[in-house]
mmCIF file of C-alpha atoms in Angstrom:
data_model
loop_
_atom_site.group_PDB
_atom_site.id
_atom_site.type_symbol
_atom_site.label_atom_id
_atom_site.label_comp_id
_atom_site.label_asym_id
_atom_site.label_seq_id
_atom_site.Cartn_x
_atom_site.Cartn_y
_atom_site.Cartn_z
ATOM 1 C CA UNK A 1415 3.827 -25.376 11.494
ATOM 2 C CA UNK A 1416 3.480 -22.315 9.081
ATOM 3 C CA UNK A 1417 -0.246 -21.297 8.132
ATOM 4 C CA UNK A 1418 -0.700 -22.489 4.864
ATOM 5 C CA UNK A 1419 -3.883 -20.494 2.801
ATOM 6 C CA UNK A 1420 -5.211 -21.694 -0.031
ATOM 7 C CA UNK A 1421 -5.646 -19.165 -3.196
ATOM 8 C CA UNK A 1422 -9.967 -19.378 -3.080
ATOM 9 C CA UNK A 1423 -9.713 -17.987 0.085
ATOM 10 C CA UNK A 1424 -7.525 -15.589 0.125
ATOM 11 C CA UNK A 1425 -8.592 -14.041 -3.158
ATOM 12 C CA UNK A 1426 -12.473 -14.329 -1.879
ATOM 13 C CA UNK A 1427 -11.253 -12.695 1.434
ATOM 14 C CA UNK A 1428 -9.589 -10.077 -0.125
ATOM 15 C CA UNK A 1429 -12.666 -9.501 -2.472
ATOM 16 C CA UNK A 1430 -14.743 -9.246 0.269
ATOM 17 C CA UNK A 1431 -13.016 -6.264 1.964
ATOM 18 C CA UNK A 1432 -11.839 -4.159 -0.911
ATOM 19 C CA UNK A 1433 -15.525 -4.136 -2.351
ATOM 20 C CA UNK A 1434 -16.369 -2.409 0.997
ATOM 21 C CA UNK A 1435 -13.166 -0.271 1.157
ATOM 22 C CA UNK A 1436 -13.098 0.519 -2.396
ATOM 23 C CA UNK A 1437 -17.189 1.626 -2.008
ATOM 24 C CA UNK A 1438 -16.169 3.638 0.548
ATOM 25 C CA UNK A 1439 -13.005 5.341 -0.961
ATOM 26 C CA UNK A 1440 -14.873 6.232 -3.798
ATOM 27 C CA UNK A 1441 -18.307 7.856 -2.058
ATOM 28 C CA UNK A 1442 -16.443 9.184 0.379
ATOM 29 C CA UNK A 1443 -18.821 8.665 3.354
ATOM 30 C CA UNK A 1444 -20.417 12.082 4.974
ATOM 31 C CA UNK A 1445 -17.638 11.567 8.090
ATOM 32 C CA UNK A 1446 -14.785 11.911 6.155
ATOM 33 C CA UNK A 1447 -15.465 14.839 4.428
ATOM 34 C CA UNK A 1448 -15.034 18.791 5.586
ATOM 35 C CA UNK A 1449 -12.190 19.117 7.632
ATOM 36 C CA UNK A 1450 -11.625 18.877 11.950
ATOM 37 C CA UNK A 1451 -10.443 20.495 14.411
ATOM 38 C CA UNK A 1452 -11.170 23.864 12.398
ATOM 39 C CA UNK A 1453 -10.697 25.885 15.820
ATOM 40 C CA UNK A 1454 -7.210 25.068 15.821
ATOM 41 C CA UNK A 1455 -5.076 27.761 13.638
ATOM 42 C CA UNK A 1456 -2.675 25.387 11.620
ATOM 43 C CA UNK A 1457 0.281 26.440 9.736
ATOM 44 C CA UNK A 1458 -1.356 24.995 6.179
ATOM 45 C CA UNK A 1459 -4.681 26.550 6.589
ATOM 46 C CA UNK A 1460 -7.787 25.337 5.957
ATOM 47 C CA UNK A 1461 -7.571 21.777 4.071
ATOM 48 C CA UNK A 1462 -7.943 21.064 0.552
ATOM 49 C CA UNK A 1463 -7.844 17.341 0.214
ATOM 50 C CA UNK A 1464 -11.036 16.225 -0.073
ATOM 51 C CA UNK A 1465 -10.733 13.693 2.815
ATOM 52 C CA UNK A 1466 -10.162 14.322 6.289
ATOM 53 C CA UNK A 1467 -8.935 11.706 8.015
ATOM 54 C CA UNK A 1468 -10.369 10.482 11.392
ATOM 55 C CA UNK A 1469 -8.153 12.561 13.791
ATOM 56 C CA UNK A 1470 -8.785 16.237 15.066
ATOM 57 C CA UNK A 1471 -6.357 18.308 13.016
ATOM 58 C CA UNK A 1472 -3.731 20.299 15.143
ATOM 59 C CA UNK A 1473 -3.674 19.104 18.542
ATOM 60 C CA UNK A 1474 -0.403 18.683 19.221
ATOM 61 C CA UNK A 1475 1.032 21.327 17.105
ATOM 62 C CA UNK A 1476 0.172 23.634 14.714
ATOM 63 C CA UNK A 1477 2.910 22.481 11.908
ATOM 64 C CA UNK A 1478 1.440 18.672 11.722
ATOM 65 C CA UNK A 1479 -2.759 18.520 11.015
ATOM 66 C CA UNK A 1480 -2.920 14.777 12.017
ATOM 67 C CA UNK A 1481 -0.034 13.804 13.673
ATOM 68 C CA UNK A 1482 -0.174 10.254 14.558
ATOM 69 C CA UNK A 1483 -1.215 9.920 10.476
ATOM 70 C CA UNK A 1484 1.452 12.090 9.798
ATOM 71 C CA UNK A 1485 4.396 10.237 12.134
ATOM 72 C CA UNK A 1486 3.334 6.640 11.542
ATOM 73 C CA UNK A 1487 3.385 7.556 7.597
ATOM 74 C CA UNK A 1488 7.273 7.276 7.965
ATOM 75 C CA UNK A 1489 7.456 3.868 8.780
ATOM 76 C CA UNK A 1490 6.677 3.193 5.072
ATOM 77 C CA UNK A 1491 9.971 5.058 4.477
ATOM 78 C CA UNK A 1492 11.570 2.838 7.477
ATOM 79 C CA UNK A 1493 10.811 -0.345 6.091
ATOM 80 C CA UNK A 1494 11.686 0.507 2.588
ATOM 81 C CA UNK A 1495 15.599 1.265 3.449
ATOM 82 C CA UNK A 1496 15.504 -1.602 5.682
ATOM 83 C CA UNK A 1497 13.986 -4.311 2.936
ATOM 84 C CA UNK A 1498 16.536 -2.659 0.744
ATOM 85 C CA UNK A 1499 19.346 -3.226 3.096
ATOM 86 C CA UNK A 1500 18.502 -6.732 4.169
ATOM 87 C CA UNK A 1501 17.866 -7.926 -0.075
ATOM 88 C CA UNK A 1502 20.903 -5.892 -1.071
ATOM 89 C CA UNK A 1503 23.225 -9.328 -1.230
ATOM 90 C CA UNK A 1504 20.622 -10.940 -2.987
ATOM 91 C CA UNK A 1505 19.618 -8.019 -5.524
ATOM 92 C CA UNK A 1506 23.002 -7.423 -6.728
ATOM 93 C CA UNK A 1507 23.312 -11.237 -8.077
ATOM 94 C CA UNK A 1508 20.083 -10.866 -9.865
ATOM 95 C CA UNK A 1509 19.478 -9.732 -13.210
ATOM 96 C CA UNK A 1510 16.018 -8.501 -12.861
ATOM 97 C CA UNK A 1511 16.574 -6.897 -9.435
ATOM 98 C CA UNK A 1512 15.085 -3.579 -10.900
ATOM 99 C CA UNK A 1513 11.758 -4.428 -10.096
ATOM 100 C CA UNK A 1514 12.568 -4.951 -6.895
ATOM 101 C CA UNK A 1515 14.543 -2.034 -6.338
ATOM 102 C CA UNK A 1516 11.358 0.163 -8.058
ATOM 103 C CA UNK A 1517 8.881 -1.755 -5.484
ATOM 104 C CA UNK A 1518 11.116 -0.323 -2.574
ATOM 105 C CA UNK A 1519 11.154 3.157 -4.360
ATOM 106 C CA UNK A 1520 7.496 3.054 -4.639
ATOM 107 C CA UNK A 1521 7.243 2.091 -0.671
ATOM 108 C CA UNK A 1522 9.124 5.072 0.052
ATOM 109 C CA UNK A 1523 7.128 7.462 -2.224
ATOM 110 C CA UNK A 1524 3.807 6.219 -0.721
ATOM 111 C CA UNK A 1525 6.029 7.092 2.863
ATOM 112 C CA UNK A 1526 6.979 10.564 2.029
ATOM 113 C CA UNK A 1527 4.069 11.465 0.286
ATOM 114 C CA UNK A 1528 1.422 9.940 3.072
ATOM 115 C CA UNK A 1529 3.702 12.355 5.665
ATOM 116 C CA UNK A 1530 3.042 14.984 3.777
ATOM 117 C CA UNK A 1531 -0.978 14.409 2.515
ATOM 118 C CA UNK A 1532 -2.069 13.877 6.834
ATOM 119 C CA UNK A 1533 0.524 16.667 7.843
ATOM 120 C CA UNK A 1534 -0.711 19.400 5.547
ATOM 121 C CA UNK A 1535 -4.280 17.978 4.104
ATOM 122 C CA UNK A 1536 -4.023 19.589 1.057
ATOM 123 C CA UNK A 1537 -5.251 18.476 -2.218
ATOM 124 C CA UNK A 1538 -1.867 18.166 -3.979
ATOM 125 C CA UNK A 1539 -0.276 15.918 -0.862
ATOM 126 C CA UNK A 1540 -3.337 13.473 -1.848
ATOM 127 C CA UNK A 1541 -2.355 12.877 -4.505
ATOM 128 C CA UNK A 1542 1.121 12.531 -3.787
ATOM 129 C CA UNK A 1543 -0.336 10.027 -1.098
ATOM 130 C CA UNK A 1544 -2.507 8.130 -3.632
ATOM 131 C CA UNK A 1545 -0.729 7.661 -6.881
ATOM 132 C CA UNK A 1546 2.459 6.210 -5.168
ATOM 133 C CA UNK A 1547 -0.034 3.674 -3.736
ATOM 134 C CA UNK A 1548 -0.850 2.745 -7.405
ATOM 135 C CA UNK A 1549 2.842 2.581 -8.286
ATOM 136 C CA UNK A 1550 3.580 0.512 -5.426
ATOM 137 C CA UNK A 1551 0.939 -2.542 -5.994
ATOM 138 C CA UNK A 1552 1.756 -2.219 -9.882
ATOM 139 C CA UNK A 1553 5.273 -3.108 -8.780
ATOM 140 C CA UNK A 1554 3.855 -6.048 -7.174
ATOM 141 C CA UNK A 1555 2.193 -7.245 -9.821
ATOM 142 C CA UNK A 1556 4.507 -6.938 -12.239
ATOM 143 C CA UNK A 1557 6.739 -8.968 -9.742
ATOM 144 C CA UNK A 1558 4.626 -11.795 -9.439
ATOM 145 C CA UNK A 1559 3.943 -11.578 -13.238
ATOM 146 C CA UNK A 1560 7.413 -12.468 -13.930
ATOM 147 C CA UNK A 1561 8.811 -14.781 -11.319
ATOM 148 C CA UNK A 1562 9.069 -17.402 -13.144
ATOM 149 C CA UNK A 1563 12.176 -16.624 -15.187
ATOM 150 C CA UNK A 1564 15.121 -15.305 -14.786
ATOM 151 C CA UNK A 1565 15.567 -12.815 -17.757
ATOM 152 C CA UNK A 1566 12.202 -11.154 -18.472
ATOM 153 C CA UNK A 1567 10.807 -13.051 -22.054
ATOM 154 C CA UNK A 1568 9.406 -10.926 -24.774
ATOM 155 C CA UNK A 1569 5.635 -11.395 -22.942
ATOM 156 C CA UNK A 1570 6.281 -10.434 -19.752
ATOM 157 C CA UNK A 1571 8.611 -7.274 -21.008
ATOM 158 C CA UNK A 1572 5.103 -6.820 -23.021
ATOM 159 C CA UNK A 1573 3.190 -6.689 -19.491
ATOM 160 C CA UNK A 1574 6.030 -4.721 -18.154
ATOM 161 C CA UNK A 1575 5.135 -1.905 -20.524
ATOM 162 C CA UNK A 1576 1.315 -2.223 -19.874
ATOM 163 C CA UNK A 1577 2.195 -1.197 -16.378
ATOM 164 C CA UNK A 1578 4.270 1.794 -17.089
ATOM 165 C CA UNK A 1579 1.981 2.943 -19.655
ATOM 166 C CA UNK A 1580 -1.472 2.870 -17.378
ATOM 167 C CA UNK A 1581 0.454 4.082 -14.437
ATOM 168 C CA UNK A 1582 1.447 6.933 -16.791
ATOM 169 C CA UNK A 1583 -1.916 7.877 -18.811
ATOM 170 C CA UNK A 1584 -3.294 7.357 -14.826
ATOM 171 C CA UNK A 1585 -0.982 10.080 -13.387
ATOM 172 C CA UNK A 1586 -1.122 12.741 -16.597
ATOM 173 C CA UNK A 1587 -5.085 12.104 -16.497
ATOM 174 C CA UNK A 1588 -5.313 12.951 -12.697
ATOM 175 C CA UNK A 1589 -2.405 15.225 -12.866
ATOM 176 C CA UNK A 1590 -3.880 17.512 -16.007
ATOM 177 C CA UNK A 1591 -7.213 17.588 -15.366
ATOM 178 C CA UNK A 1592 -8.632 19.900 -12.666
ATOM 179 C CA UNK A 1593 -9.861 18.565 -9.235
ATOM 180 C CA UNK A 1594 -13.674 17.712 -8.995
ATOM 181 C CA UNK A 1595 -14.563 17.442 -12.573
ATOM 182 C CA UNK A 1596 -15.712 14.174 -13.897
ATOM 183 C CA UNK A 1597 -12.591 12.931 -15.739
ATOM 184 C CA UNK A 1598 -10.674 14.031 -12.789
ATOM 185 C CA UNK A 1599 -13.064 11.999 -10.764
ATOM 186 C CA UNK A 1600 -12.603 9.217 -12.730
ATOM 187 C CA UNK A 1601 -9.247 8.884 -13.172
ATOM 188 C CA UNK A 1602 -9.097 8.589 -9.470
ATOM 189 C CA UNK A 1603 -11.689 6.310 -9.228
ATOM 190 C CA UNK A 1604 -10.203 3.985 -11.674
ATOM 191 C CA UNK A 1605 -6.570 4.189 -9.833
ATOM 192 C CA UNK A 1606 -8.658 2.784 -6.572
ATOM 193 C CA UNK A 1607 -10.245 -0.232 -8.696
ATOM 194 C CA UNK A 1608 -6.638 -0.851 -9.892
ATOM 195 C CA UNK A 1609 -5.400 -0.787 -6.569
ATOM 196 C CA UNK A 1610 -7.974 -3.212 -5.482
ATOM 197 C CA UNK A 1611 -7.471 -5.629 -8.458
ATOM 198 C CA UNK A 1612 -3.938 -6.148 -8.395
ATOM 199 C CA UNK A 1613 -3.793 -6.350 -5.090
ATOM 200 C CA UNK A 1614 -6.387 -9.360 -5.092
ATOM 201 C CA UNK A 1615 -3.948 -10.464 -7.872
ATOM 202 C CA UNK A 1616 -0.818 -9.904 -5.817
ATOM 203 C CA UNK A 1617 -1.999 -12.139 -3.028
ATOM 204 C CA UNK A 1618 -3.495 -14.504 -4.803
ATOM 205 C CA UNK A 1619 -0.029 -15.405 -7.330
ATOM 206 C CA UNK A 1620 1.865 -15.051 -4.499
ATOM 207 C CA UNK A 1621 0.055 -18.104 -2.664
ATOM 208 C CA UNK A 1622 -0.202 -20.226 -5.647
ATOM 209 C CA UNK A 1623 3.322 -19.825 -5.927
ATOM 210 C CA UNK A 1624 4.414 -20.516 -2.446
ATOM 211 C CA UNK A 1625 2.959 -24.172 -3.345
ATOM 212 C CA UNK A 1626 5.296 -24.325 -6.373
ATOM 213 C CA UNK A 1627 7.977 -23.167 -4.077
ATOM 214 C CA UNK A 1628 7.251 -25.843 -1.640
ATOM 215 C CA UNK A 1629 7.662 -28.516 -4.224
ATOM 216 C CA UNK A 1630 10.529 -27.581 -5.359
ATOM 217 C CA UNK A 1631 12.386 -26.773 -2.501
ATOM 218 C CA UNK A 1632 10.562 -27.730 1.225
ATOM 219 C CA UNK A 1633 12.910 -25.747 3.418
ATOM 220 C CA UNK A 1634 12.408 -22.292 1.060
ATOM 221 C CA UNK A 1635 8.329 -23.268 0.649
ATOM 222 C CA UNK A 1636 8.137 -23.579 4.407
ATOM 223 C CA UNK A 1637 9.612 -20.039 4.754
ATOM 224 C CA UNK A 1638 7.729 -18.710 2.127
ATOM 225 C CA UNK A 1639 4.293 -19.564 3.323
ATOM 226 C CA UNK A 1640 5.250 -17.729 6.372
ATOM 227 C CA UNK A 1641 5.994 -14.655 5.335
ATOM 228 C CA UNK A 1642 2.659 -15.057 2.940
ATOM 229 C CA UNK A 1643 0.220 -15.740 6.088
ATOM 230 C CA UNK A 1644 1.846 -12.742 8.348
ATOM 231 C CA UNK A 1645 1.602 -10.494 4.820
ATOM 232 C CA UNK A 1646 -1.966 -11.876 4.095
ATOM 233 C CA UNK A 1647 -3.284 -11.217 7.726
ATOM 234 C CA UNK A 1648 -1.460 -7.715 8.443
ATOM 235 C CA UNK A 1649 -3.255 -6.875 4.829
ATOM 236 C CA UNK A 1650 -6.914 -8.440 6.054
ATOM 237 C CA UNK A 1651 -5.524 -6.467 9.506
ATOM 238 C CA UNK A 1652 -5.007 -3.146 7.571
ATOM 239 C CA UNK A 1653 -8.267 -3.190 5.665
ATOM 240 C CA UNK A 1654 -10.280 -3.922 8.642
ATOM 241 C CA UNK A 1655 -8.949 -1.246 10.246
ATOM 242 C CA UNK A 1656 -9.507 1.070 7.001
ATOM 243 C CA UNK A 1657 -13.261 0.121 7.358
ATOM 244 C CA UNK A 1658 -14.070 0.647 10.808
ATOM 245 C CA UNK A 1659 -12.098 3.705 10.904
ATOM 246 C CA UNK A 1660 -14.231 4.918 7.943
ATOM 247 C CA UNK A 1661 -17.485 3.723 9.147
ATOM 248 C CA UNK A 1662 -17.009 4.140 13.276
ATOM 249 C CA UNK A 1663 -15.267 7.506 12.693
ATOM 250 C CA UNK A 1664 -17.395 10.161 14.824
ATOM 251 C CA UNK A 1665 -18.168 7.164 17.735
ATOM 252 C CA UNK A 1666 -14.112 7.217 18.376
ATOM 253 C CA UNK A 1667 -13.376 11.051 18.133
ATOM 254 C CA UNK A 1668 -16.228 11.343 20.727
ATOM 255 C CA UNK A 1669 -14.673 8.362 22.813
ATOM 256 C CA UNK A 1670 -11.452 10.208 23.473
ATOM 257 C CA UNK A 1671 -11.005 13.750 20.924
ATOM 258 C CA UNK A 1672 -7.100 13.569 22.012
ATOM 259 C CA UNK A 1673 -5.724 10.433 22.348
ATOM 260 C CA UNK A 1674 -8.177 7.506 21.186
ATOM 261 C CA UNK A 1675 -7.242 4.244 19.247
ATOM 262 C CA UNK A 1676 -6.582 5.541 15.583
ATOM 263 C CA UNK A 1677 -7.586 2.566 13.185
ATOM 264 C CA UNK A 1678 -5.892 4.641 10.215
ATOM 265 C CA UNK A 1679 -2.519 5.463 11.890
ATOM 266 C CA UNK A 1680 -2.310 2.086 14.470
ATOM 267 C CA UNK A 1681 -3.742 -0.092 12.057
ATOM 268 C CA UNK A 1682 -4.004 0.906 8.260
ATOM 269 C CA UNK A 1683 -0.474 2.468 8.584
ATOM 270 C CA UNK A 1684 0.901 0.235 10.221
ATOM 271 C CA UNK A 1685 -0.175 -3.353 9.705
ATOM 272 C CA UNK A 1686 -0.052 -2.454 5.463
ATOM 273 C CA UNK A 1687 3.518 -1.603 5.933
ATOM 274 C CA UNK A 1688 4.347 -4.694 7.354
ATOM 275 C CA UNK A 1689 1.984 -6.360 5.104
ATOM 276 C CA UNK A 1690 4.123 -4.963 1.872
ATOM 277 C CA UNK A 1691 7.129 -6.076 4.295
ATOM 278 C CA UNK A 1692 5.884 -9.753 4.299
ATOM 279 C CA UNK A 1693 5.799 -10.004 1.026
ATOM 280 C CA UNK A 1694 8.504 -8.827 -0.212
ATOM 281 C CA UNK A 1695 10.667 -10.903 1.954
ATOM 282 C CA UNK A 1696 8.351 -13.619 0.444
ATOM 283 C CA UNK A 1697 8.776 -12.535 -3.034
ATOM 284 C CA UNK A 1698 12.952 -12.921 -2.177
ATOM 285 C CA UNK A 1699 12.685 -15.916 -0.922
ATOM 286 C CA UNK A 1700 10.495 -17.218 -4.533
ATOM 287 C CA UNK A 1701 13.705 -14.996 -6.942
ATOM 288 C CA UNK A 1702 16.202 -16.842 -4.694
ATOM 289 C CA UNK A 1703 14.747 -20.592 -5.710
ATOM 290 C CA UNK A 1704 14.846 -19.056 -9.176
ATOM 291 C CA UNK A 1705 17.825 -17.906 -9.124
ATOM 292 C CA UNK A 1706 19.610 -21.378 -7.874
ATOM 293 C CA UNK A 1707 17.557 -23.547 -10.804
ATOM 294 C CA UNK A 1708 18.442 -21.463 -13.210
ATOM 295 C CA UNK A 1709 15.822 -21.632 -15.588
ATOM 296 C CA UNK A 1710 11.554 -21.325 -15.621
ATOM 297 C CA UNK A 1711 9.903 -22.380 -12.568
ATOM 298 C CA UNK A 1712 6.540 -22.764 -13.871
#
């Protein structure tokens, strides 16, 4: 019998965590800041990003600064081709597959460019790690925004451009303005808040309309609400992780400096992957009941 979640709590569960991880992001607690392992000569020099993720920076070798970060970054990229692969039947049959196909593209930017923000730690791979994030859970949103037809109506292409246009004035703000002064600041700061709220909005759509689903057609809203609760609880996984990596940072690097359990790479990395994973197989599985009626869904 699948979990089933109701929308109050998940939204109030995913409230509760990205208040603390958002906080946290955005003050950027004394731990995460300055950079480690500063012994160790590494190919990239002394980092620039103004977080420092908690792993000592070139153990292994002196090309990669965090290299479980830097290696389980790729799985993004992984599961990307693979969702791609596995939807491809599906996508080509549907008239708004687009937004599916940018959701994978996003995936695979936030891939490359987490690789590349833990392997160097400089300022500019940030920001390629960050603003594909944003992409990514505007894609999402935009998704969910629109299920509910086939063809996009004149409101929802209205929302469609609402997305493009903040992710836009978001990534010309950040992207124009020099790092450390206060717009710069707060263009970053607003792209975290974004993050947080369409994520809460993402998750919480999603499960409202895995109950519509399940009306509609039992054997597709039984599959759904599967892939929701593994999607929801890798995500409540994944932020957990986030937050006690953040918070019990200089406790685990003194537990084991080499090899220790990395929350960020094992858990953040990992479990939000799947998370994104989860749902979009559960976001198929909605377009495909769509797809069959033929007409709004509600």
């Amino acid at each position: 019998m699948p979990l089933k979640l109701s929308p109050s709590v998940v939204a109030f569960t995913l409230v509760g965590l990205l208040s603390c991880s958002t906080t946290i992001f955005i003050l950027v607690p004394p731990n995460l800041q300055g950079s480690r392992g500063v012994d160790n000569e590494g190919y990239f020099g002394e980092p620039t990003s103004e977080i420092d993720w908690c792993e000592n920076n070139y153990i292994h070798t002196r090309y990669i600064a965090e290299f479980a970060n830097s290696t389980t970054s790729l799985i993004y990229c992984l599961l990307a081709i693979f969702s791609y692969v596995e939807s491809m039947e599906q996508l080509s049959k549907d008239p708004g597959a687009i937004k599916f196909q940018l959701l994978l593209v996003s995936l695979w930017s936030v891939g490359v460019g987490s690789t590349l923000f833990h392997g160097t730690l400089l300022y500019w791979a940030q920001l390629l790690d960050e603003l594909p994030m944003v992409y990514l859970i505007c894609s999402a949103g935009f998704i969910v925004s629109t299920q509910s037809s086939i063809h996009l109506t004149p409101a929802q292409a209205k929302t469609g451009k609402l997305y493009i246009f903040g992710c836009l004035l978001l990534t010309l703000t950040i992207v124009l303005t020099a790092q450390g002064t206060h717009v710069h600041n707060a263009a970053r700061g607003t792209g975290a808040v974004a993050f947080a709220i369409n994520l809460v909005f993402v998750f919480h759509g999603s499960s409202r309309s895995a109950a519509v689903v399940s009306s509609i057609d039992p054997s597709s809203g039984v599959e759904m609400n599967d892939l929701f609760a593994r999607g929801f609880i890798c995500m409540v996984l994944s932020l957990v992780s986030w937050i006690l990596d953040s918070i019990f940072c200089e406790q685990l690097l003194a537990f084991s400096p080499r090899v220790f359990l990395n929350f960020h790479a094992f858990g953040w990395h990992v479990f939000t992957s799947l998370a994104v994973y989860y749902m979009y197989k559960a976001l198929i599985v909605e377009r495909s009941v769509i797809l069959k009626r033929g007409d709004k869904m509600g």
